[in-house]
Coordinates of C-alpha atoms in Angstrom, one line a residue:
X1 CA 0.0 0.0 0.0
X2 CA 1.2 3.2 -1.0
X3 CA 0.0 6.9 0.5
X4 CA -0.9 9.5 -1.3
X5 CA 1.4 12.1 -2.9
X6 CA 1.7 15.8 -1.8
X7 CA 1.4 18.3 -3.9
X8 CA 5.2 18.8 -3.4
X9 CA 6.1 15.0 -4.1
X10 CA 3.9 14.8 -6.7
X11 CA 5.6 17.5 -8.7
X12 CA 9.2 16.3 -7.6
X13 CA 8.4 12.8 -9.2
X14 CA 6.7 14.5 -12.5
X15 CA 9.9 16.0 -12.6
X16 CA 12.1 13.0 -12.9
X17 CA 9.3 11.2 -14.6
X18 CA 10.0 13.6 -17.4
X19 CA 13.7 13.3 -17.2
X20 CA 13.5 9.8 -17.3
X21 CA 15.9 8.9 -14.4
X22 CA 12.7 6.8 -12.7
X23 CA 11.3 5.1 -15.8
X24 CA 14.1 3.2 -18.5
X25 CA 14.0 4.8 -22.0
X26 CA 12.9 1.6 -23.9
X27 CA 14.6 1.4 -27.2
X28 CA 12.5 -2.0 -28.5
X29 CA 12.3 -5.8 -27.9
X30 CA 14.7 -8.2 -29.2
X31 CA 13.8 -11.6 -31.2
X32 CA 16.3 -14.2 -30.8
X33 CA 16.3 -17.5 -32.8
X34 CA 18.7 -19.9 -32.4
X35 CA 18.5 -22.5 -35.5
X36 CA 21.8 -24.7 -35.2
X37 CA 25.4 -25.1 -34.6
X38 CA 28.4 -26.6 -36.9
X39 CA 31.5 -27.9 -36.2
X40 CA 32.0 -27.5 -32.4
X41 CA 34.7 -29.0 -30.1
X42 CA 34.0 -32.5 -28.9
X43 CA 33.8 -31.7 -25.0
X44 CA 32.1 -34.8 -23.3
X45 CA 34.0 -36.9 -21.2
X46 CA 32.8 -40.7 -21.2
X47 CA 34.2 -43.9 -20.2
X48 CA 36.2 -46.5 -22.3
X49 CA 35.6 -49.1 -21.2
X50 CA 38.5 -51.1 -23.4
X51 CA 40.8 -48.8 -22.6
X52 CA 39.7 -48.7 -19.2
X53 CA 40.2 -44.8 -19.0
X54 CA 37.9 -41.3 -19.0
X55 CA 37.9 -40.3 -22.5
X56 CA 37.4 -36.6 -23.7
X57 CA 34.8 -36.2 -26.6
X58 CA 34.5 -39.8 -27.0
X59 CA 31.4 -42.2 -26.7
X60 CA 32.6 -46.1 -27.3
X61 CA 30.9 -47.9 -29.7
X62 CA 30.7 -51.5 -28.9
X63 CA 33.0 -54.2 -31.0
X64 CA 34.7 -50.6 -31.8
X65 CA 37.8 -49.1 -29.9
X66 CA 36.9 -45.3 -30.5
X67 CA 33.6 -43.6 -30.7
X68 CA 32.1 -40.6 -32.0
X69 CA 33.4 -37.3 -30.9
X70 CA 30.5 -35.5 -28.7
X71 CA 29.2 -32.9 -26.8
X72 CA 26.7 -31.7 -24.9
X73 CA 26.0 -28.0 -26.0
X74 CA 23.5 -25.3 -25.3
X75 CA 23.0 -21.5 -25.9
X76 CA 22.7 -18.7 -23.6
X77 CA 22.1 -15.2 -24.9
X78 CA 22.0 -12.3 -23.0
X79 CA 21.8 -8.0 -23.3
X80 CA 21.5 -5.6 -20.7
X81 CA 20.3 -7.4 -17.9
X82 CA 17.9 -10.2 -19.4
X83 CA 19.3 -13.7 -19.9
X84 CA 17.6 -16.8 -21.6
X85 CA 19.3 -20.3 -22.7
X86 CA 18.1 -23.3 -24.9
X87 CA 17.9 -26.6 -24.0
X88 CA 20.6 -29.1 -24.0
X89 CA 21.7 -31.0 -27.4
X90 CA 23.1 -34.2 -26.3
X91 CA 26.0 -36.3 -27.5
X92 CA 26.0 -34.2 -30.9
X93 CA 28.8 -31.2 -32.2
X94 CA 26.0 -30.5 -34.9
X95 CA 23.3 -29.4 -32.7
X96 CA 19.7 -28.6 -34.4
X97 CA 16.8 -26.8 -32.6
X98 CA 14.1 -28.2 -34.2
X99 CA 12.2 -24.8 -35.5
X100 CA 14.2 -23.0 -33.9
X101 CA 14.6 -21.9 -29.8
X102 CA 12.8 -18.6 -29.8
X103 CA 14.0 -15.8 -27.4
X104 CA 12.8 -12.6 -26.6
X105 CA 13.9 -10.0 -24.8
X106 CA 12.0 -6.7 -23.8
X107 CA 12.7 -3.9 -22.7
X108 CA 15.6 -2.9 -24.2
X109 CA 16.3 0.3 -23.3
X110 CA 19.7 1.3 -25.0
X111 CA 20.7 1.8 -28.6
X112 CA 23.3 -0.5 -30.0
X113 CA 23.2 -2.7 -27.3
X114 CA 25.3 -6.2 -27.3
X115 CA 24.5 -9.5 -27.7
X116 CA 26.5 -12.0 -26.2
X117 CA 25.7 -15.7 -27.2
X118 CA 27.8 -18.3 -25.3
X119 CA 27.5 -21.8 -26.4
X120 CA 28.2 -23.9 -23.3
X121 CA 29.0 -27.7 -23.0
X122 CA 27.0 -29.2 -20.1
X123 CA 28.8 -32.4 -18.7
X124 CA 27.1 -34.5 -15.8
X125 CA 30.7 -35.3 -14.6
X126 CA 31.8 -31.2 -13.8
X127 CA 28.2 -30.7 -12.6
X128 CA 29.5 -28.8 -9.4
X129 CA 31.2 -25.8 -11.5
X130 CA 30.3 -24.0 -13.9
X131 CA 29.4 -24.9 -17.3
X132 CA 32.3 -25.4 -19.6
X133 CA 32.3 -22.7 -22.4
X134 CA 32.7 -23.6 -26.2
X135 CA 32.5 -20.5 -27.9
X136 CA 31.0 -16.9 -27.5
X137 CA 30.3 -14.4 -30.0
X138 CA 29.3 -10.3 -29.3
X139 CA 26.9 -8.6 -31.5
X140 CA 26.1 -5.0 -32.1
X141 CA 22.5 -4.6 -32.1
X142 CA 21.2 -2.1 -35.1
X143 CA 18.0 -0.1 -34.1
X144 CA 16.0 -1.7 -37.5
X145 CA 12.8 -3.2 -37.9
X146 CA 14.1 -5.6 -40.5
X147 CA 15.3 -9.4 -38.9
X148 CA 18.9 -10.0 -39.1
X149 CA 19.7 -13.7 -40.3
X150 CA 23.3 -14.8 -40.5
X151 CA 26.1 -17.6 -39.2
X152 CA 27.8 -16.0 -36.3
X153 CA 31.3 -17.4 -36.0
X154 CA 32.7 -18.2 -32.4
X155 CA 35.6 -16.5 -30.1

């Protein structure tokens, strides 16, 4: 419950209304799709069981000494201070969102904002720590109406 305004408050807070230090100046809304990924590091750690050691990137194969190289990756964007992530691709370096994972992100209240997209390998072994990071790329966001569609090669 709030109480009412003086006259005096009321005026002061019209003030900074108007100059826009208590309300964000919102720029627009950002659409994020995230489609697929190509040719990322193998990053899973699995058990070999002929070797008898913890493998890196590999998943045996039975009747085969050496598996497919693998990870488990998934995407977290984030500008200014709004996050959101896919969900985990597992045992692929080819990941594919199936129609894509569909982010967005609103307000955004400053011109040319970045993106930063992180592609992050999640491994049930290093569960405890943070998620092991793959890749990140850091756009500038134009202030157009007109969708953006392009590969974005990671740092």
């Amino acid at each position: 419950i709030q109480a009412e305004a003086t006259v005096s408050e009321a005026g002061q807070w019209s003030a900074a209304w108007s100059a826009g230090w208590i309300h964000p100046r919102v720029v627009g809304r950002l659409d994020v799709s995230i489609l697929e990924a190509r040719g990322l590091t193998a990053f899973a750690f699995s058990y070999d069981p002929v070797e008898r050691k913890v493998s890196r990137g590999v998943m045996p194969t039975p009747g085969r000494p050496f598996g497919a190289a693998v990870s488990n990756p998934w995407v977290e964007a984030s500008i200014e201070t709004h996050s959101a992530r896919t969900l985990v691709e597992t045992n692929t370096v080819t990941p594919v969102w199936p129609g894509g994972h569909n982010m967005s992100m609103f307000p955004i209240e400053t011109p040319g904002s970045l993106l930063l997209l992180r592609v992050l390998h999640d491994d049930e072994l290093l569960r405890s720590g943070p998620p092991l990071e793959m890749g990140r790329a850091l756009l500038s966001m134009p202030l157009t109406q007109r969708p953006l569609e392009r590969w974005v090669d990671l740092v």
